[in-house]
Amino acid sequence: MTTESAFETARAQLRTAVDQLGLSENDWQTLSTPRRILEVAVPLRRDNDKVEMYKGYRVQYSTTRGPSKGGVRFHPQIDLEETIALAMLMTWKCALTNLPFGGAKGGIAVDASTLSVRENERLTRRYTSEILPIIGPERDIPAPDVGTDERNMAWMMDTYSVNAGFSVPGVVTGKPIVLGGSLGRNSATGDGVAISTREALRMRGINPVGATVAIQGFGKVGYWAAVALENMGLKVVAVSDVNGAVIGFENVSQLWSHFLAHKNLNAPGTDRLSNLELLHLDVDVLIPAALSDSITGLSAVGIKAKIVVEGANAPTSPEGDAILNDKGILVVPDILANSGGVIVSYFEWVQDKQNYAWDGDEVRTNLNRILMKAFNEVEEMATSRKVTWREAAHMLGVARVAEAHKLRGLYP
Ligand code: GLU
């Protein structure tokens, strides 16, 4: 992960959108500046009594269209610049899907796999208490991201609630169901990636049934995307995790059962590939669902897929993007393809506000409705303005935030 590049890429994408929309220099100033940044030291007492200090961040990039919203990432290479870039992407993602949110992101520079459960809990709680003054259901609502899950959200919700003196389920989304989580939130990002894949294939005149897919990453996004794609009749031929890729498994559930039992992907009958070989497989669809910058100027050259659907945030560098476009590969950009997560986070927040739980069908129907609307708008914009889908998605998101700025006016 080259963190500087995620930041520069996000700014370059914004600059392009501002120019393509014909916005002013004043608009560029208001849109390109993160509104609130908090950097905190997070002390952790390890189980062996040693105290270690970690850097934590929360960036509220925009609150113009509503409370800021975005995940909390635990990853050793996270830094302030990358957090800003990811918070900026959340802003356009929420605007593109018309959710009443701004954008945020947070995280701790830590390798969560080195922590015991108790250490992870202490770190999560201390981080929550450090950022507590700036979060809340009306201010900023964290959620899971790389390296965090519903268990972290439960601890965050509890820490906030204990300090408030009453239960505040709406302070985070992606919680366990019994604490006010939403049905369908766990699989939502992967479900959205699968819907985007199916629709992109249809638009390219390829029958989704029997179409082949390679997925880089077998975490919260990659796994659920694989499950949903298989249910739609596609053939998932290869997946990878940090240790490399495998091909030749019977189906996703066989691979998953093996993974749960053995903590590796080497199920019986599979062959190993490198991560790069996975990217270069001759498949209909490639889904990068790991970290940023996996499709670069170097790795993009050998990509043979007809469609790339970005499950991860910022998986493609500008050089990689240019190469994919030159090859005529359709790229469904991150802020559209992986928006299912924050869409169902929105449903969770609404359910918490109303103390009224939806059933699974209501979640699925509304996810499909909101995602398909954004999908069709991006396709129309790309066609009418003769721009890439990434440019179209950014134009739609950025235009909505710019309009909201104009209507609210500048105080004082
Ligand atoms: N971390 C996810 C994302 O990047 C979800 C954010 C949320 O649900 O607030 O979109």
GROMACS .gro file of C-alpha atoms and ligand atoms in nm:
model
  422
    1MET     CA    1   0.000   0.000   0.000
    2THR     CA    2   0.153   0.330  -0.103
    3THR     CA    3  -0.036   0.564   0.122
    4GLU     CA    4   0.076   0.887  -0.042
    5SER     CA    5  -0.067   0.766  -0.367
    6ALA     CA    6  -0.419   0.707  -0.227
    7PHE     CA    7  -0.420   1.070  -0.111
    8GLU     CA    8  -0.284   1.208  -0.436
    9THR     CA    9  -0.518   0.990  -0.640
   10ALA     CA   10  -0.821   1.110  -0.445
   11ARG     CA   11  -0.723   1.474  -0.491
   12ALA     CA   12  -0.655   1.425  -0.862
   13GLN     CA   13  -0.995   1.259  -0.905
   14LEU     CA   14  -1.162   1.550  -0.729
   15ARG     CA   15  -0.974   1.803  -0.945
   16THR     CA   16  -1.093   1.623  -1.259
   17ALA     CA   17  -1.454   1.622  -1.137
   18VAL     CA   18  -1.440   1.993  -1.046
   19ASP     CA   19  -1.305   2.073  -1.394
   20GLN     CA   20  -1.550   1.847  -1.577
   21LEU     CA   21  -1.841   2.002  -1.385
   22GLY     CA   22  -1.714   2.354  -1.459
   23LEU     CA   23  -1.707   2.440  -1.088
   24SER     CA   24  -1.522   2.748  -0.961
   25GLU     CA   25  -1.195   2.785  -0.774
   26ASN     CA   26  -1.403   2.869  -0.465
   27ASP     CA   27  -1.580   2.535  -0.503
   28TRP     CA   28  -1.242   2.360  -0.529
   29GLN     CA   29  -1.135   2.526  -0.202
   30THR     CA   30  -1.445   2.416  -0.011
   31LEU     CA   31  -1.450   2.066  -0.162
   32SER     CA   32  -1.080   1.983  -0.133
   33THR     CA   33  -1.037   2.068   0.236
   34PRO     CA   34  -1.109   1.815   0.512
   35ARG     CA   35  -1.320   1.986   0.778
   36ARG     CA   36  -1.209   1.824   1.103
   37ILE     CA   37  -0.906   1.610   1.178
   38LEU     CA   38  -0.827   1.447   1.510
   39GLU     CA   39  -0.503   1.263   1.574
   40VAL     CA   40  -0.479   1.084   1.905
   41ALA     CA   41  -0.230   0.873   2.093
   42VAL     CA   42  -0.382   0.542   2.196
   43PRO     CA   43  -0.196   0.374   2.483
   44LEU     CA   44  -0.237  -0.001   2.520
   45ARG     CA   45  -0.137  -0.216   2.815
   46ARG     CA   46  -0.039  -0.549   2.658
   47ASP     CA   47  -0.127  -0.871   2.836
   48ASN     CA   48   0.237  -0.894   2.950
   49ASP     CA   49   0.198  -0.553   3.124
   50LYS     CA   50   0.411  -0.367   2.869
   51VAL     CA   51   0.264  -0.032   2.758
   52GLU     CA   52   0.269   0.055   2.386
   53MET     CA   53   0.156   0.374   2.213
   54TYR     CA   54  -0.038   0.367   1.886
   55LYS     CA   55  -0.146   0.648   1.656
   56GLY     CA   56  -0.519   0.686   1.603
   57TYR     CA   57  -0.710   0.911   1.363
   58ARG     CA   58  -1.059   1.032   1.287
   59VAL     CA   59  -1.110   1.252   0.983
   60GLN     CA   60  -1.448   1.418   0.925
   61TYR     CA   61  -1.401   1.520   0.567
   62SER     CA   62  -1.747   1.667   0.518
   63THR     CA   63  -2.062   1.727   0.721
   64THR     CA   64  -2.236   1.940   0.458
   65ARG     CA   65  -2.508   1.687   0.369
   66GLY     CA   66  -2.550   1.538   0.718
   67PRO     CA   67  -2.348   1.373   0.993
   68SER     CA   68  -2.018   1.234   0.870
   69LYS     CA   69  -2.004   0.859   0.813
   70GLY     CA   70  -1.733   0.604   0.753
   71GLY     CA   71  -1.539   0.309   0.881
   72VAL     CA   72  -1.258   0.251   1.131
   73ARG     CA   73  -0.955   0.073   0.990
   74PHE     CA   74  -0.695  -0.117   1.194
   75HIS     CA   75  -0.392  -0.157   0.970
   76PRO     CA   76  -0.020  -0.112   1.041
   77GLN     CA   77   0.030   0.120   0.741
   78ILE     CA   78  -0.261   0.356   0.796
   79ASP     CA   79  -0.157   0.720   0.830
   80LEU     CA   80  -0.323   1.060   0.828
   81GLU     CA   81  -0.299   1.114   0.452
   82GLU     CA   82  -0.458   0.783   0.368
   83THR     CA   83  -0.731   0.841   0.624
   84ILE     CA   84  -0.808   1.178   0.461
   85ALA     CA   85  -0.820   1.014   0.117
   86LEU     CA   86  -1.058   0.744   0.238
   87ALA     CA   87  -1.277   1.002   0.418
   88MET     CA   88  -1.293   1.201   0.095
   89LEU     CA   89  -1.407   0.891  -0.096
   90MET     CA   90  -1.677   0.829   0.168
   91THR     CA   91  -1.806   1.182   0.105
   92TRP     CA   92  -1.857   1.123  -0.268
   93LYS     CA   93  -1.988   0.770  -0.204
   94CYS     CA   94  -2.262   0.893   0.033
   95ALA     CA   95  -2.354   1.176  -0.206
   96LEU     CA   96  -2.357   0.946  -0.511
   97THR     CA   97  -2.600   0.710  -0.337
   98ASN     CA   98  -2.795   1.008  -0.200
   99LEU     CA   99  -2.758   0.911   0.165
  100PRO     CA  100  -2.803   1.203   0.408
  101PHE     CA  101  -2.441   1.181   0.525
  102GLY     CA  102  -2.108   1.355   0.482
  103GLY     CA  103  -1.793   1.144   0.483
  104ALA     CA  104  -1.542   1.030   0.744
  105LYS     CA  105  -1.280   0.765   0.814
  106GLY     CA  106  -1.076   0.664   1.114
  107GLY     CA  107  -0.828   0.411   1.224
  108ILE     CA  108  -0.535   0.296   1.429
  109ALA     CA  109  -0.192   0.212   1.288
  110VAL     CA  110  -0.182  -0.137   1.433
  111ASP     CA  111  -0.168  -0.495   1.310
  112ALA     CA  112  -0.481  -0.630   1.479
  113SER     CA  113  -0.370  -0.990   1.418
  114THR     CA  114  -0.095  -0.940   1.678
  115LEU     CA  115  -0.345  -0.848   1.951
  116SER     CA  116  -0.524  -1.084   2.187
  117VAL     CA  117  -0.901  -1.035   2.209
  118ARG     CA  118  -0.859  -0.852   2.541
  119GLU     CA  119  -0.589  -0.626   2.395
  120ASN     CA  120  -0.807  -0.552   2.092
  121GLU     CA  121  -1.093  -0.462   2.327
  122ARG     CA  122  -0.878  -0.228   2.540
  123LEU     CA  123  -0.736  -0.059   2.229
  124THR     CA  124  -1.081  -0.016   2.071
  125ARG     CA  125  -1.230   0.124   2.391
  126ARG     CA  126  -0.943   0.368   2.449
  127TYR     CA  127  -0.958   0.486   2.086
  128THR     CA  128  -1.335   0.535   2.123
  129SER     CA  129  -1.292   0.737   2.438
  130GLU     CA  130  -1.026   0.955   2.267
  131ILE     CA  131  -1.256   1.039   1.973
  132LEU     CA  132  -1.573   1.043   2.187
  133PRO     CA  133  -1.624   1.422   2.185
  134ILE     CA  134  -1.658   1.433   1.807
  135ILE     CA  135  -1.869   1.121   1.736
  136GLY     CA  136  -2.239   1.054   1.797
  137PRO     CA  137  -2.555   0.963   1.604
  138GLU     CA  138  -2.602   1.326   1.494
  139ARG     CA  139  -2.231   1.404   1.444
  140ASP     CA  140  -2.025   1.121   1.304
  141ILE     CA  141  -2.109   0.751   1.287
  142PRO     CA  142  -1.819   0.500   1.263
  143ALA     CA  143  -1.854   0.151   1.112
  144PRO     CA  144  -1.632  -0.151   1.039
  145ASP     CA  145  -1.357  -0.134   0.776
  146VAL     CA  146  -1.039  -0.333   0.710
  147GLY     CA  147  -0.924  -0.500   1.035
  148THR     CA  148  -1.240  -0.429   1.239
  149ASP     CA  149  -1.574  -0.607   1.265
  150GLU     CA  150  -1.900  -0.619   1.460
  151ARG     CA  151  -1.716  -0.710   1.780
  152ASN     CA  152  -1.523  -0.381   1.765
  153MET     CA  153  -1.850  -0.198   1.696
  154ALA     CA  154  -2.009  -0.356   2.005
  155TRP     CA  155  -1.719  -0.228   2.222
  156MET     CA  156  -1.741   0.117   2.062
  157MET     CA  157  -2.116   0.134   2.120
  158ASP     CA  158  -2.071   0.020   2.482
  159THR     CA  159  -1.790   0.269   2.556
  160TYR     CA  160  -1.994   0.558   2.415
  161SER     CA  161  -2.311   0.444   2.594
  162VAL     CA  162  -2.144   0.398   2.934
  163ASN     CA  163  -2.013   0.753   2.909
  164ALA     CA  164  -2.352   0.888   2.802
  165GLY     CA  165  -2.529   0.701   3.084
  166PHE     CA  166  -2.777   0.529   2.851
  167SER     CA  167  -2.768   0.303   2.544
  168VAL     CA  168  -2.688   0.484   2.221
  169PRO     CA  169  -2.707   0.219   1.946
  170GLY     CA  170  -2.703   0.480   1.667
  171VAL     CA  171  -2.344   0.590   1.744
  172VAL     CA  172  -2.196   0.315   1.523
  173THR     CA  173  -2.326   0.087   1.249
  174GLY     CA  174  -2.223  -0.267   1.163
  175LYS     CA  175  -2.314  -0.381   1.517
  176PRO     CA  176  -2.428  -0.730   1.617
  177ILE     CA  177  -2.803  -0.770   1.551
  178VAL     CA  178  -2.890  -0.801   1.923
  179LEU     CA  179  -2.736  -0.458   1.990
  180GLY     CA  180  -2.937  -0.281   1.721
  181GLY     CA  181  -2.748  -0.402   1.415
  182SER     CA  182  -2.932  -0.448   1.087
  183LEU     CA  183  -3.013  -0.771   0.910
  184GLY     CA  184  -2.803  -0.787   0.596
  185ARG     CA  185  -2.529  -0.544   0.709
  186ASN     CA  186  -2.266  -0.817   0.736
  187SER     CA  187  -2.299  -0.918   0.373
  188ALA     CA  188  -2.406  -0.577   0.238
  189THR     CA  189  -2.080  -0.463   0.077
  190GLY     CA  190  -2.034  -0.802  -0.093
  191ASP     CA  191  -2.402  -0.808  -0.197
  192GLY     CA  192  -2.360  -0.464  -0.356
  193VAL     CA  193  -2.044  -0.578  -0.537
  194ALA     CA  194  -2.240  -0.877  -0.673
  195ILE     CA  195  -2.532  -0.658  -0.790
  196SER     CA  196  -2.282  -0.421  -0.960
  197THR     CA  197  -2.111  -0.717  -1.127
  198ARG     CA  198  -2.436  -0.862  -1.258
  199GLU     CA  199  -2.552  -0.528  -1.399
  200ALA     CA  200  -2.215  -0.444  -1.556
  201LEU     CA  201  -2.211  -0.785  -1.729
  202ARG     CA  202  -2.562  -0.726  -1.863
  203MET     CA  203  -2.459  -0.387  -1.995
  204ARG     CA  204  -2.168  -0.548  -2.177
  205GLY     CA  205  -2.405  -0.810  -2.325
  206ILE     CA  206  -2.254  -1.098  -2.123
  207ASN     CA  207  -2.491  -1.346  -1.956
  208PRO     CA  208  -2.410  -1.342  -1.583
  209VAL     CA  209  -2.503  -1.711  -1.557
  210GLY     CA  210  -2.181  -1.901  -1.617
  211ALA     CA  211  -1.964  -1.586  -1.631
  212THR     CA  212  -1.627  -1.633  -1.460
  213VAL     CA  213  -1.491  -1.425  -1.171
  214ALA     CA  214  -1.158  -1.390  -0.988
  215ILE     CA  215  -1.164  -1.222  -0.648
  216GLN     CA  216  -0.859  -1.072  -0.479
  217GLY     CA  217  -0.930  -1.083  -0.105
  218PHE     CA  218  -1.144  -1.328   0.093
  219GLY     CA  219  -1.240  -1.104   0.386
  220LYS     CA  220  -1.569  -0.933   0.469
  221VAL     CA  221  -1.612  -0.800   0.114
  222GLY     CA  222  -1.458  -1.074  -0.101
  223TYR     CA  223  -1.622  -1.364   0.082
  224TRP     CA  224  -1.975  -1.225   0.075
  225ALA     CA  225  -1.936  -1.111  -0.287
  226ALA     CA  226  -1.829  -1.466  -0.378
  227VAL     CA  227  -2.133  -1.615  -0.202
  228ALA     CA  228  -2.376  -1.372  -0.368
  229LEU     CA  229  -2.218  -1.416  -0.713
  230GLU     CA  230  -2.240  -1.793  -0.688
  231ASN     CA  231  -2.606  -1.763  -0.591
  232MET     CA  232  -2.660  -1.554  -0.905
  233GLY     CA  233  -2.513  -1.836  -1.119
  234LEU     CA  234  -2.165  -1.695  -1.181
  235LYS     CA  235  -1.858  -1.916  -1.147
  236VAL     CA  236  -1.601  -1.795  -0.892
  237VAL     CA  237  -1.282  -1.955  -1.026
  238ALA     CA  238  -1.010  -1.805  -0.803
  239VAL     CA  239  -0.977  -1.617  -0.475
  240SER     CA  240  -0.682  -1.497  -0.271
  241ASP     CA  241  -0.585  -1.382   0.075
  242VAL     CA  242  -0.262  -1.223   0.203
  243ASN     CA  243  -0.079  -1.554   0.156
  244GLY     CA  244  -0.160  -1.590  -0.215
  245ALA     CA  245  -0.435  -1.724  -0.442
  246VAL     CA  246  -0.601  -2.058  -0.513
  247ILE     CA  247  -0.781  -2.199  -0.814
  248GLY     CA  248  -0.965  -2.529  -0.869
  249PHE     CA  249  -1.196  -2.543  -0.564
  250GLU     CA  250  -1.543  -2.693  -0.611
  251ASN     CA  251  -1.739  -2.396  -0.485
  252VAL     CA  252  -1.716  -2.111  -0.238
  253SER     CA  253  -1.872  -2.301   0.052
  254GLN     CA  254  -1.621  -2.587   0.015
  255LEU     CA  255  -1.339  -2.333   0.026
  256TRP     CA  256  -1.491  -2.146   0.320
  257SER     CA  257  -1.539  -2.465   0.528
  258HIS     CA  258  -1.175  -2.553   0.465
  259PHE     CA  259  -1.067  -2.199   0.554
  260LEU     CA  260  -1.260  -2.204   0.883
  261ALA     CA  261  -1.113  -2.541   0.980
  262HIS     CA  262  -0.751  -2.486   0.869
  263LYS     CA  263  -0.705  -2.105   0.845
  264ASN     CA  264  -0.573  -2.139   0.490
  265LEU     CA  265  -0.719  -2.162   0.139
  266ASN     CA  266  -0.546  -2.487   0.034
  267ALA     CA  267  -0.862  -2.695   0.008
  268PRO     CA  268  -0.830  -3.042  -0.148
  269GLY     CA  269  -0.803  -3.023  -0.528
  270THR     CA  270  -0.683  -2.660  -0.540
  271ASP     CA  271  -0.368  -2.525  -0.701
  272ARG     CA  272  -0.181  -2.222  -0.578
  273LEU     CA  273  -0.124  -1.901  -0.775
  274SER     CA  274   0.051  -1.578  -0.685
  275ASN     CA  275  -0.163  -1.270  -0.627
  276LEU     CA  276  -0.036  -1.130  -0.958
  277GLU     CA  277  -0.132  -1.447  -1.144
  278LEU     CA  278  -0.484  -1.411  -1.004
  279LEU     CA  279  -0.506  -1.054  -1.137
  280HIS     CA  280  -0.400  -1.179  -1.482
  281LEU     CA  281  -0.645  -1.471  -1.514
  282ASP     CA  282  -0.853  -1.490  -1.830
  283VAL     CA  283  -1.191  -1.431  -1.661
  284ASP     CA  284  -1.495  -1.216  -1.739
  285VAL     CA  285  -1.475  -1.021  -1.413
  286LEU     CA  286  -1.191  -0.927  -1.179
  287ILE     CA  287  -1.285  -0.804  -0.831
  288PRO     CA  288  -1.008  -0.640  -0.628
  289ALA     CA  289  -1.143  -0.666  -0.272
  290ALA     CA  290  -0.827  -0.625  -0.064
  291LEU     CA  291  -0.634  -0.302  -0.004
  292SER     CA  292  -0.551   0.010  -0.206
  293ASP     CA  293  -0.319   0.016  -0.502
  294SER     CA  294  -0.333  -0.345  -0.617
  295ILE     CA  295  -0.399  -0.251  -0.982
  296THR     CA  296  -0.100  -0.036  -1.072
  297GLY     CA  297   0.089   0.065  -1.385
  298LEU     CA  298   0.279  -0.262  -1.350
  299SER     CA  299   0.001  -0.507  -1.268
  300ALA     CA  300  -0.265  -0.358  -1.500
  301VAL     CA  301  -0.080  -0.445  -1.820
  302GLY     CA  302  -0.151  -0.818  -1.794
  303ILE     CA  303  -0.517  -0.792  -1.690
  304LYS     CA  304  -0.745  -0.984  -1.927
  305ALA     CA  305  -1.084  -0.946  -1.753
  306LYS     CA  306  -1.354  -0.758  -1.946
  307ILE     CA  307  -1.486  -0.588  -1.635
  308VAL     CA  308  -1.319  -0.477  -1.310
  309VAL     CA  309  -1.551  -0.425  -1.013
  310GLU     CA  310  -1.379  -0.245  -0.724
  311GLY     CA  311  -1.477  -0.408  -0.396
  312ALA     CA  312  -1.191  -0.239  -0.208
  313ASN     CA  313  -1.150   0.134  -0.161
  314ALA     CA  314  -0.899   0.290  -0.404
  315PRO     CA  315  -0.760  -0.041  -0.539
  316THR     CA  316  -0.653   0.116  -0.872
  317SER     CA  317  -0.375   0.372  -0.915
  318PRO     CA  318  -0.415   0.645  -1.182
  319GLU     CA  319  -0.160   0.469  -1.407
  320GLY     CA  320  -0.343   0.139  -1.360
  321ASP     CA  321  -0.673   0.312  -1.436
  322ALA     CA  322  -0.539   0.464  -1.759
  323ILE     CA  323  -0.417   0.123  -1.877
  324LEU     CA  324  -0.753  -0.044  -1.803
  325ASN     CA  325  -0.933   0.235  -1.992
  326ASP     CA  326  -0.699   0.201  -2.292
  327LYS     CA  327  -0.771  -0.170  -2.302
  328GLY     CA  328  -1.144  -0.097  -2.310
  329ILE     CA  329  -1.201  -0.269  -1.974
  330LEU     CA  330  -1.512  -0.139  -1.796
  331VAL     CA  331  -1.421  -0.030  -1.441
  332VAL     CA  332  -1.709  -0.009  -1.193
  333PRO     CA  333  -1.550   0.234  -0.943
  334ASP     CA  334  -1.523   0.177  -0.568
  335ILE     CA  335  -1.762   0.454  -0.465
  336LEU     CA  336  -2.036   0.280  -0.662
  337ALA     CA  337  -1.939  -0.088  -0.647
  338ASN     CA  338  -1.872  -0.108  -0.272
  339SER     CA  339  -2.144   0.135  -0.159
  340GLY     CA  340  -2.370  -0.149  -0.040
  341GLY     CA  341  -2.200  -0.138   0.301
  342VAL     CA  342  -2.274   0.223   0.377
  343ILE     CA  343  -2.622   0.196   0.221
  344VAL     CA  344  -2.718  -0.074   0.473
  345SER     CA  345  -2.533   0.123   0.745
  346TYR     CA  346  -2.780   0.401   0.664
  347PHE     CA  347  -3.070   0.155   0.711
  348GLU     CA  348  -2.917   0.050   1.045
  349TRP     CA  349  -2.894   0.411   1.160
  350VAL     CA  350  -3.256   0.476   1.055
  351GLN     CA  351  -3.374   0.162   1.241
  352ASP     CA  352  -3.181   0.269   1.554
  353LYS     CA  353  -3.332   0.618   1.537
  354GLN     CA  354  -3.683   0.476   1.505
  355ASN     CA  355  -3.635   0.180   1.741
  356TYR     CA  356  -3.794  -0.030   1.470
  357ALA     CA  357  -3.621  -0.329   1.310
  358TRP     CA  358  -3.674  -0.408   0.941
  359ASP     CA  359  -3.700  -0.760   0.805
  360GLY     CA  360  -3.443  -0.899   0.563
  361ASP     CA  361  -3.664  -0.844   0.258
  362GLU     CA  362  -3.701  -0.475   0.333
  363VAL     CA  363  -3.321  -0.442   0.359
  364ARG     CA  364  -3.263  -0.631   0.032
  365THR     CA  365  -3.532  -0.444  -0.164
  366ASN     CA  366  -3.411  -0.102  -0.053
  367LEU     CA  367  -3.042  -0.187  -0.106
  368ASN     CA  368  -3.122  -0.294  -0.459
  369ARG     CA  369  -3.335   0.017  -0.523
  370ILE     CA  370  -3.073   0.267  -0.402
  371LEU     CA  371  -2.778   0.092  -0.566
  372MET     CA  372  -2.956   0.046  -0.900
  373LYS     CA  373  -3.056   0.413  -0.907
  374ALA     CA  374  -2.693   0.520  -0.857
  375PHE     CA  375  -2.578   0.260  -1.107
  376ASN     CA  376  -2.815   0.385  -1.378
  377GLU     CA  377  -2.725   0.749  -1.307
  378VAL     CA  378  -2.354   0.670  -1.344
  379GLU     CA  379  -2.415   0.482  -1.670
  380GLU     CA  380  -2.622   0.773  -1.810
  381MET     CA  381  -2.367   1.033  -1.706
  382ALA     CA  382  -2.079   0.830  -1.853
  383THR     CA  383  -2.265   0.796  -2.182
  384SER     CA  384  -2.395   1.152  -2.211
  385ARG     CA  385  -2.068   1.320  -2.105
  386LYS     CA  386  -1.841   1.062  -2.271
  387VAL     CA  387  -1.640   1.007  -1.953
  388THR     CA  388  -1.532   0.693  -1.766
  389TRP     CA  389  -1.760   0.540  -1.504
  390ARG     CA  390  -1.517   0.657  -1.236
  391GLU     CA  391  -1.533   1.012  -1.363
  392ALA     CA  392  -1.912   0.995  -1.393
  393ALA     CA  393  -1.948   0.863  -1.036
  394HIS     CA  394  -1.724   1.138  -0.899
  395MET     CA  395  -1.907   1.405  -1.099
  396LEU     CA  396  -2.242   1.296  -0.955
  397GLY     CA  397  -2.115   1.281  -0.596
  398VAL     CA  398  -1.910   1.599  -0.610
  399ALA     CA  399  -2.191   1.795  -0.782
  400ARG     CA  400  -2.433   1.707  -0.500
  401VAL     CA  401  -2.190   1.819  -0.230
  402ALA     CA  402  -2.111   2.140  -0.423
  403GLU     CA  403  -2.484   2.215  -0.459
  404ALA     CA  404  -2.540   2.155  -0.087
  405HIS     CA  405  -2.254   2.398  -0.011
  406LYS     CA  406  -2.413   2.662  -0.234
  407LEU     CA  407  -2.760   2.625  -0.084
  408ARG     CA  408  -2.632   2.639   0.274
  409GLY     CA  409  -2.414   2.940   0.194
  410LEU     CA  410  -2.097   3.043   0.372
  411TYR     CA  411  -2.122   3.134   0.740
  412PRO     CA  412  -2.084   3.412   0.850
  413GLU     N1  413  -1.608   0.093   0.560
  413GLU     C1  414  -1.714   0.084   0.464
  413GLU     C2  415  -1.684   0.168   0.341
  413GLU     O1  416  -1.570   0.198   0.313
  413GLU     C3  417  -1.851   0.115   0.525
  413GLU     C4  418  -1.864   0.249   0.587
  413GLU     C5  419  -1.994   0.266   0.665
  413GLU     O2  420  -2.076   0.176   0.664
  413GLU     O3  421  -2.009   0.372   0.727
  413GLU     O4  422  -1.770   0.201   0.263
   0.00000   0.00000   0.00000
